[in-house]
Coordinates of N, CA and C in Angstrom, one line a residue:
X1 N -12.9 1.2 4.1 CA -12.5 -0.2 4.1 C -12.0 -0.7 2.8
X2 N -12.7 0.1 1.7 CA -12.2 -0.9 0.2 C -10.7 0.0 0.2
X3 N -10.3 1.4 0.4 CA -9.3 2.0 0.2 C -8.5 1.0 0.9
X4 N -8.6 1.0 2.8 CA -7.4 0.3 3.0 C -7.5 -1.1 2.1
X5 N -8.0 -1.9 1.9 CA -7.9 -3.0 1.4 C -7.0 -3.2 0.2
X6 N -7.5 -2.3 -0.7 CA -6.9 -2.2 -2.2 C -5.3 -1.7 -1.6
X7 N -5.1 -1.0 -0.9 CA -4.0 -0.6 -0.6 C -2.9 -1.6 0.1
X8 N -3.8 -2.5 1.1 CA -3.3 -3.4 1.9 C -2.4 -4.3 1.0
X9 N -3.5 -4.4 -0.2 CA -3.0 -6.2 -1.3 C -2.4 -5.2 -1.7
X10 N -2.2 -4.4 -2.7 CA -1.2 -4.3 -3.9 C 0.1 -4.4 -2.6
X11 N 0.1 -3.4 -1.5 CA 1.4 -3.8 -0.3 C 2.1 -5.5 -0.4
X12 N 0.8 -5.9 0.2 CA 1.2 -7.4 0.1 C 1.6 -8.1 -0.9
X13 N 1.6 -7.7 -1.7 CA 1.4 -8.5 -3.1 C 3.2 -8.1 -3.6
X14 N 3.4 -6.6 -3.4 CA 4.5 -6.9 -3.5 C 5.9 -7.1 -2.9
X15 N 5.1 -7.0 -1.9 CA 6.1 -8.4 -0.6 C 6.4 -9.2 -1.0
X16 N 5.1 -9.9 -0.9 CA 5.2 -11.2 -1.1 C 6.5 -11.7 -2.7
X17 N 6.0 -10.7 -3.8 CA 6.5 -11.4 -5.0 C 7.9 -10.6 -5.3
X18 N 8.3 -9.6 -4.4 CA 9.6 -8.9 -4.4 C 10.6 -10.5 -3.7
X19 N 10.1 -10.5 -2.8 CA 11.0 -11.8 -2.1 C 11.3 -12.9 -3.1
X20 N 10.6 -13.3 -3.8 CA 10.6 -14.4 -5.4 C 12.0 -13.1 -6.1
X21 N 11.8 -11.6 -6.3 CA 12.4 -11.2 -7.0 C 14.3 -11.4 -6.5
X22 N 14.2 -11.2 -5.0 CA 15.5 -11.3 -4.7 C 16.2 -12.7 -4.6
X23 N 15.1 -13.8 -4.8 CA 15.6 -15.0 -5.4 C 16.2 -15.6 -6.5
X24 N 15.8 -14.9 -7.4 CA 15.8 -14.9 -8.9 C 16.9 -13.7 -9.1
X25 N 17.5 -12.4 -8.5 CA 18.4 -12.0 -8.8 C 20.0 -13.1 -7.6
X26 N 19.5 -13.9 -7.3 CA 20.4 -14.6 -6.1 C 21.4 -13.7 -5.3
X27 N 19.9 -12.9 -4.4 CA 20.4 -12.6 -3.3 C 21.3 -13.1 -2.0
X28 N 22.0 -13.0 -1.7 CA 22.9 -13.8 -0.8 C 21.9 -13.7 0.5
X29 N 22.3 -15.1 1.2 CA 21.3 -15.3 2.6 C 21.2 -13.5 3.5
X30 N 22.9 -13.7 3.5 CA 23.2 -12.0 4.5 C 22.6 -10.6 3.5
X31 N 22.1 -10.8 2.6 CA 21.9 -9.4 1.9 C 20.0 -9.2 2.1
X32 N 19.5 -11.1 2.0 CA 18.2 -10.8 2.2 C 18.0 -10.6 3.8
X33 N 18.3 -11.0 4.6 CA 18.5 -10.6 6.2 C 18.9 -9.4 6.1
X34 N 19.8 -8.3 5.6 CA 19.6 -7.1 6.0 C 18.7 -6.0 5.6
X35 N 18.3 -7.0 4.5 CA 17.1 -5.8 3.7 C 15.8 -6.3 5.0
X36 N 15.3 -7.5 5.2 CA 14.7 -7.9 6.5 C 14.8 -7.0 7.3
X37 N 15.8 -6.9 8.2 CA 16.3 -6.0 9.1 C 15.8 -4.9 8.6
X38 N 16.6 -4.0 7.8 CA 16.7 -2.5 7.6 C 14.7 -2.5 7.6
X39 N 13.7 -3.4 7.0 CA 12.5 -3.2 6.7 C 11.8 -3.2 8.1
X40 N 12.5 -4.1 9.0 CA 11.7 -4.1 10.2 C 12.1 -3.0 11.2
X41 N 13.4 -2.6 10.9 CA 13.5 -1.4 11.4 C 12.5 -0.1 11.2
X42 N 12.7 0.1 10.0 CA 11.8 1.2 9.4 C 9.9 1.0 9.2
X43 N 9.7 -0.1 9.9 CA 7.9 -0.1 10.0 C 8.3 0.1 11.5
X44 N 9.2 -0.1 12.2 CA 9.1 0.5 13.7 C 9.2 2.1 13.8
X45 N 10.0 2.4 13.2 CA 10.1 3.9 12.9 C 8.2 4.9 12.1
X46 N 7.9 3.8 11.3 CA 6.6 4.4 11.0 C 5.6 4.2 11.4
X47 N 5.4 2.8 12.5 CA 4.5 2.5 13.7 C 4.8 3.9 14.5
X48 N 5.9 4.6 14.6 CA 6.1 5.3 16.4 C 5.7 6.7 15.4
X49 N 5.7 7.6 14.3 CA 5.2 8.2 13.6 C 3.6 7.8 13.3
X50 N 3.2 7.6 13.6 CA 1.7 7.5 13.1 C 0.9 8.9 13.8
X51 N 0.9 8.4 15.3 CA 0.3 9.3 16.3 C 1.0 10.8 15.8
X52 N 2.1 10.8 15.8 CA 2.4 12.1 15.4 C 1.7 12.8 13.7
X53 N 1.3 12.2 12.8 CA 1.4 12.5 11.9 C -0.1 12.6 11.9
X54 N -1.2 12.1 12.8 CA -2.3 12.1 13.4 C -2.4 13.6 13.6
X55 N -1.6 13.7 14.6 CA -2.0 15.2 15.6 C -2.1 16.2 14.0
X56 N -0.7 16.3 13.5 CA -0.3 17.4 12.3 C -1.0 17.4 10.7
X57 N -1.7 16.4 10.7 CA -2.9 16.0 9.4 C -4.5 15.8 9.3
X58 N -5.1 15.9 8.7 CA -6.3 15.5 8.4 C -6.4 14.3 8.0
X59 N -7.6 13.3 8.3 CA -7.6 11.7 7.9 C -7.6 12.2 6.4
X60 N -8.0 13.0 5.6 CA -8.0 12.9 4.1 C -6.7 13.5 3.7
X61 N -5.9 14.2 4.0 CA -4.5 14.7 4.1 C -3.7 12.9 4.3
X62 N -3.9 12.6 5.4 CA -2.8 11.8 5.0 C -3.3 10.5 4.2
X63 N -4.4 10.0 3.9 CA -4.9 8.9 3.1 C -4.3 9.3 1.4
X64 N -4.6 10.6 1.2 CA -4.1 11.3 0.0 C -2.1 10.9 -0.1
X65 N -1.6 11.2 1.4 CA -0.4 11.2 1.0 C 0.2 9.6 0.8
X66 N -0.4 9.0 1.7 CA -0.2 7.2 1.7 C -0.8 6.7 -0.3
X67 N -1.4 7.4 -0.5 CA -2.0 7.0 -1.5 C -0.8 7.8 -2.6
X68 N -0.2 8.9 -2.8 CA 0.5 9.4 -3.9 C 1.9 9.0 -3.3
X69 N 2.4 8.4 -2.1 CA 3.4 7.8 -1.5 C 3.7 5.8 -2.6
X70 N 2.4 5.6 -2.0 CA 2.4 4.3 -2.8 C 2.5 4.4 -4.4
X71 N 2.1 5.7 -4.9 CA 1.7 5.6 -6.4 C 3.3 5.8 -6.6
X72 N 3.8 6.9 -6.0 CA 5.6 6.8 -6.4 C 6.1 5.7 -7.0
X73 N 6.0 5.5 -5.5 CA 7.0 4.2 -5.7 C 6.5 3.1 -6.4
X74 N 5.6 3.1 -6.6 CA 5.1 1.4 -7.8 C 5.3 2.5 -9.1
X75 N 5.6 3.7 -9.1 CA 5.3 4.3 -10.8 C 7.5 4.0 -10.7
X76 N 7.9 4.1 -9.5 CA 9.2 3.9 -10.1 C 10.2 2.3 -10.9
X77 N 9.4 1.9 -9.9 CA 9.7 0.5 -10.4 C 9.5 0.4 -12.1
X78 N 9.0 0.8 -13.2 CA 9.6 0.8 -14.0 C 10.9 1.6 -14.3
X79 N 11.5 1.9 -13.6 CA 12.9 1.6 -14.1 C 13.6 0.7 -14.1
X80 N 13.4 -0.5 -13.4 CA 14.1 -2.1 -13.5 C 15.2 -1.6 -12.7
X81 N 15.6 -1.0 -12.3 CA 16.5 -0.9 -11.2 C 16.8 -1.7 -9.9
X82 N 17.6 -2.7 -9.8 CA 17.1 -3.8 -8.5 C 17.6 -2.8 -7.4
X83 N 18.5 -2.1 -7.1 CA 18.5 -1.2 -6.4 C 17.2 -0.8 -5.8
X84 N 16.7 0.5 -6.8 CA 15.6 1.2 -6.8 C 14.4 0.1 -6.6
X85 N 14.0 -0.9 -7.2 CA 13.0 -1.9 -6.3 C 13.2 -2.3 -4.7
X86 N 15.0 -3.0 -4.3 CA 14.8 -2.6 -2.8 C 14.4 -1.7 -2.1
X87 N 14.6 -0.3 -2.3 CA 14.0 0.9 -1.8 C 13.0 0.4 -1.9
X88 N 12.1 0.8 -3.3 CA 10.5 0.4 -3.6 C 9.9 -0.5 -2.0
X89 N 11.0 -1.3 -2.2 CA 10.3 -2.8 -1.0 C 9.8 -2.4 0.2
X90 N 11.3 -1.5 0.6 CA 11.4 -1.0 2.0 C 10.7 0.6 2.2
X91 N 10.5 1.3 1.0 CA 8.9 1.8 0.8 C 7.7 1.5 1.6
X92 N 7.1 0.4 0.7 CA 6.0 -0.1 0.3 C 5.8 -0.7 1.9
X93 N 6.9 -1.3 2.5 CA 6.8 -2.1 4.0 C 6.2 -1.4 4.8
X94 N 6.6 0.3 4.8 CA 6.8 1.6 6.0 C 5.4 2.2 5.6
X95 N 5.1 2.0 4.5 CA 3.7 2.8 3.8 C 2.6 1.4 4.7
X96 N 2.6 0.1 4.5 CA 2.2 -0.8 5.0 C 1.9 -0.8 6.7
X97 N 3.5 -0.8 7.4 CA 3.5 -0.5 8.6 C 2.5 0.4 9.3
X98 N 2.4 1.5 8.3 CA 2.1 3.3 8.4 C 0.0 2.8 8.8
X99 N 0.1 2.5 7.5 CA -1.8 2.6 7.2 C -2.1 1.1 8.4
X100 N -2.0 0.6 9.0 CA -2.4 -0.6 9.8 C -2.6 0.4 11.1
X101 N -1.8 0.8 11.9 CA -2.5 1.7 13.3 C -3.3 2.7 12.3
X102 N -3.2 3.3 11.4 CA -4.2 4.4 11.0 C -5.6 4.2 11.1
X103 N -5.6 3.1 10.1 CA -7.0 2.4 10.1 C -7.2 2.0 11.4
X104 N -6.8 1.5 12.1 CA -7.5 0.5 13.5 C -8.2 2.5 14.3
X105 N -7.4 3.1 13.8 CA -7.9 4.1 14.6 C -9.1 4.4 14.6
X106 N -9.1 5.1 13.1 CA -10.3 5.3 12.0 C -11.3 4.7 12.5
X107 N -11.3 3.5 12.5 CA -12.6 2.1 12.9 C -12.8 2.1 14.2
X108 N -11.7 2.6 15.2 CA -12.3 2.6 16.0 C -13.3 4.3 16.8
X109 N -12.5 5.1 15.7 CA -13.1 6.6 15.9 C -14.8 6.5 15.4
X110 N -14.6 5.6 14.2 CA -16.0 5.8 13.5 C -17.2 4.6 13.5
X111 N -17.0 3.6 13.9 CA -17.3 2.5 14.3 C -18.0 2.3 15.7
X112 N -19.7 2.5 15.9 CA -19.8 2.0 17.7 C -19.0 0.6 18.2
X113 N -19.2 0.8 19.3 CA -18.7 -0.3 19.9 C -19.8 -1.7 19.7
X114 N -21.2 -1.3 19.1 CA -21.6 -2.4 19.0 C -21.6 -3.0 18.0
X115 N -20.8 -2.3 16.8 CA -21.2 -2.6 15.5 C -19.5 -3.0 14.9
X116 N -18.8 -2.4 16.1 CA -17.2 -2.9 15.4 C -16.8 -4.3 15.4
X117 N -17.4 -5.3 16.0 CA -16.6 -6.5 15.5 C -17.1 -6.7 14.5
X118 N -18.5 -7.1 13.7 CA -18.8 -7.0 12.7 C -18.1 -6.8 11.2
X119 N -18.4 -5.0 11.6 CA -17.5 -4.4 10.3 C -16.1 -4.5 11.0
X120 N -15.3 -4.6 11.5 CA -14.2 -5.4 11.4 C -13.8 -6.5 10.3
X121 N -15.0 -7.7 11.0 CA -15.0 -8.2 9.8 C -15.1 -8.3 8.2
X122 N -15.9 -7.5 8.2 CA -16.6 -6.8 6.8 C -15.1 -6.3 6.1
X123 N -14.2 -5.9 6.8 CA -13.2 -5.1 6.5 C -11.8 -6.1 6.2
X124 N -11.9 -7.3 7.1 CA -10.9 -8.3 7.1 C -11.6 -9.4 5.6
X125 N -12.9 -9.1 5.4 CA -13.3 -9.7 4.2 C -13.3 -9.1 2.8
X126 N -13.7 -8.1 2.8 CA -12.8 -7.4 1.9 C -11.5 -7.2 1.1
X127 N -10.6 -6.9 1.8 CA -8.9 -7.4 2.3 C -8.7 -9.0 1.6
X128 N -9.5 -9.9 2.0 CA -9.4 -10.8 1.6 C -9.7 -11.0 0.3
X129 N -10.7 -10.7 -0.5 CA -11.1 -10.8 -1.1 C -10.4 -9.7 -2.5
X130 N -10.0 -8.6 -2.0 CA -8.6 -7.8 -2.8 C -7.8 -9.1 -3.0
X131 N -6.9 -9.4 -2.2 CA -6.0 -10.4 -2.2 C -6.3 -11.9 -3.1
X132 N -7.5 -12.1 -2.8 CA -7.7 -13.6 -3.9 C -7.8 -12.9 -5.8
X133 N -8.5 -11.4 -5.4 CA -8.2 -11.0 -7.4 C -6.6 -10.8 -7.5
X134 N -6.2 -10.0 -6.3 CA -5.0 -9.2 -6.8 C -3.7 -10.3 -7.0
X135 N -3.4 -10.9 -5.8 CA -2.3 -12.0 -6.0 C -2.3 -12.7 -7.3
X136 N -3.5 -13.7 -8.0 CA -3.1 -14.5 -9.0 C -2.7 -13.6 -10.1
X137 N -3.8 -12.6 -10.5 CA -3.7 -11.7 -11.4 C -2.3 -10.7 -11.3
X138 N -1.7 -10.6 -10.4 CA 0.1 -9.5 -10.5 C 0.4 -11.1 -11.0
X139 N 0.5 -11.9 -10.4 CA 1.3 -13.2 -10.6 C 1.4 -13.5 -12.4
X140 N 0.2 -13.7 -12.7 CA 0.2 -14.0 -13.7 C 1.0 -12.5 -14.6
X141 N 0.6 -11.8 -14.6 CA 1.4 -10.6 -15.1 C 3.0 -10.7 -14.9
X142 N 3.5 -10.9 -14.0 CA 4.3 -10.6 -13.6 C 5.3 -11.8 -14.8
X143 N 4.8 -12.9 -14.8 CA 5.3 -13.9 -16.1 C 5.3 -13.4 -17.1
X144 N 4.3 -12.7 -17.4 CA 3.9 -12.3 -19.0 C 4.9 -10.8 -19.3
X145 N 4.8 -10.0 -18.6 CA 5.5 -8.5 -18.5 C 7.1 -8.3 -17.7
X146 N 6.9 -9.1 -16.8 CA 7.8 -8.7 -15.7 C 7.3 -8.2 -14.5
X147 N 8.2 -8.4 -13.0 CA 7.8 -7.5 -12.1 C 7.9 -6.5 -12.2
X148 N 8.8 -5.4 -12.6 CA 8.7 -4.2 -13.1 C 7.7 -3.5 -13.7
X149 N 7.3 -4.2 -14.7 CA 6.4 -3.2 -15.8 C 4.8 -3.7 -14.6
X150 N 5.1 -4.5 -14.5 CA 3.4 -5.2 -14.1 C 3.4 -4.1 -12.5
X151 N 4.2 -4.0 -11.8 CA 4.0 -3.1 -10.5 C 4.2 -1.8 -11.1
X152 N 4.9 -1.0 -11.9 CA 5.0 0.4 -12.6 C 3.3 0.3 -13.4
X153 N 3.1 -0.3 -13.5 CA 1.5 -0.5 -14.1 C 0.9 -0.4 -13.3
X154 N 0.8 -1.2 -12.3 CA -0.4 -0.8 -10.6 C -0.2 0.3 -10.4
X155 N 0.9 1.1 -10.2 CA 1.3 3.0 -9.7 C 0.7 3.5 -11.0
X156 N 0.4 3.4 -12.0 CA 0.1 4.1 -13.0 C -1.3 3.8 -12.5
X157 N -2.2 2.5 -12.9 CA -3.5 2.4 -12.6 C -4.0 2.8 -11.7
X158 N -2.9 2.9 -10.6 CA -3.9 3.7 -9.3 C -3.5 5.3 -9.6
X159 N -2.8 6.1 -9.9 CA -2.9 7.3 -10.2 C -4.2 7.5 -11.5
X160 N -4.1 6.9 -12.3 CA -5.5 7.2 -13.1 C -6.6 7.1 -11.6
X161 N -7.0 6.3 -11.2 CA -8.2 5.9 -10.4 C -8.2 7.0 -9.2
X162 N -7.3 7.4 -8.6 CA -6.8 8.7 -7.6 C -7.1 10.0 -8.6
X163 N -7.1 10.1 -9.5 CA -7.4 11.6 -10.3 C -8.7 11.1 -10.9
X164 N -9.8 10.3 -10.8 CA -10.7 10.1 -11.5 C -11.6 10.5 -10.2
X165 N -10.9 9.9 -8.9 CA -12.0 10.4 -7.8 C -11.7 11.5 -7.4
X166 N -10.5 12.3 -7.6 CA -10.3 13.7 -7.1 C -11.2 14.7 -8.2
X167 N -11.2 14.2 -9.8 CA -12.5 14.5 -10.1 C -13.7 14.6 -9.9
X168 N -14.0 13.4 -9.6 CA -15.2 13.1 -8.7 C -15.7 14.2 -7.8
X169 N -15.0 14.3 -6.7 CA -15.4 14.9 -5.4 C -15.3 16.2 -5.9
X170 N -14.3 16.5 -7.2 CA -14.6 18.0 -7.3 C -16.1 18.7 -7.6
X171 N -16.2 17.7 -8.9 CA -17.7 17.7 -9.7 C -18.4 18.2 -8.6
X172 N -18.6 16.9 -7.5 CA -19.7 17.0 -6.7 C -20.1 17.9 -5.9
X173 N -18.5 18.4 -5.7 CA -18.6 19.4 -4.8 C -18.8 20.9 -5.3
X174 N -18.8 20.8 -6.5 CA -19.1 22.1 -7.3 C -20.7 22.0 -7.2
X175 N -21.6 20.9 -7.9 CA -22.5 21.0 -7.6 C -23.8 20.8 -6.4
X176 N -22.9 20.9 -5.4 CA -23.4 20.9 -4.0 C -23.1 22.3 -3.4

């Protein structure tokens, strides 16, 4: 639950504050409608890929790859590239798209039926609770640094934190 969560907000977060970015480069009405488009296309394309990518992976196989997928792309964004941030965007949407049926699955694979609305909740609180540190704090960053450096800094921060638990589990699993 904390994985998708953390993963859910930094997604959201740079939704949300990429759309402020294509305002501030004065994207034309028709340019932000096709990036729209081209985005809602491609989370339909990685909604109908999920089940498949189910059958051919391990839940830790693909949490691993959603997770060095997202680190990419927020480590690219420092190159200031507005280009390369659109991609980033329409990235980040499909990576988004992707982990939403994953999880529902997960929760519902591992979750009784008498205990899932509950942690559902627990999980929709969470999520929320990502979202109220994560939003002001990129925000505020994002004044101080830029959108660039401040999201190329989330892909870096979460690759430290991704190699500190792949440590982790090693350790542990050495001494187990």
């Amino acid at each position: 639950m904390i994985f998708d969560a953390l993963f859910s907000a930094l997604g959201t977060t740079y939704y949300y504050y990429f759309q402020t970015v294509m305002t501030a480069q004065h994207f034309s009405g028709r340019l932000i409608t096709t990036i729209l488009i081209a985005s809602m296309a491609l989370n339909i394309v990685a909604i109908q890929l999920t089940p498949w990518l189910q059958r051919h992976q391990t839940q830790h196989q693909l949490l691993y790859g959603l997770c060095l997928s997202m680190i990419m792309a927020l480590l690219s964004a420092f190159s200031h590239a507005i280009g390369l941030l659109v991609l980033i965007y329409l990235v980040i949407n499909s990576l988004m798209a992707l982990i939403e049926p994953l999880f529902s699955n997960y929760y519902n694979q591992l979750i009784p039926n008498g205990q899932r609305a509950t942690l559902l909740s627990v999980a929709s609180m969470v999520f929320s609770l990502a979202m109220i540190s994560a939003f002001p704090l990129i925000g505020w960053l994002i004044q101080r640094v830029g959108f660039a450096v401040t999201f190329g800094s989330c892909g870096l921060l979460t690759l430290i934190a991704l190699l500190s638990l792949y440590g982790y589990a090693r350790r542990r699993a050495v001494q187990h």
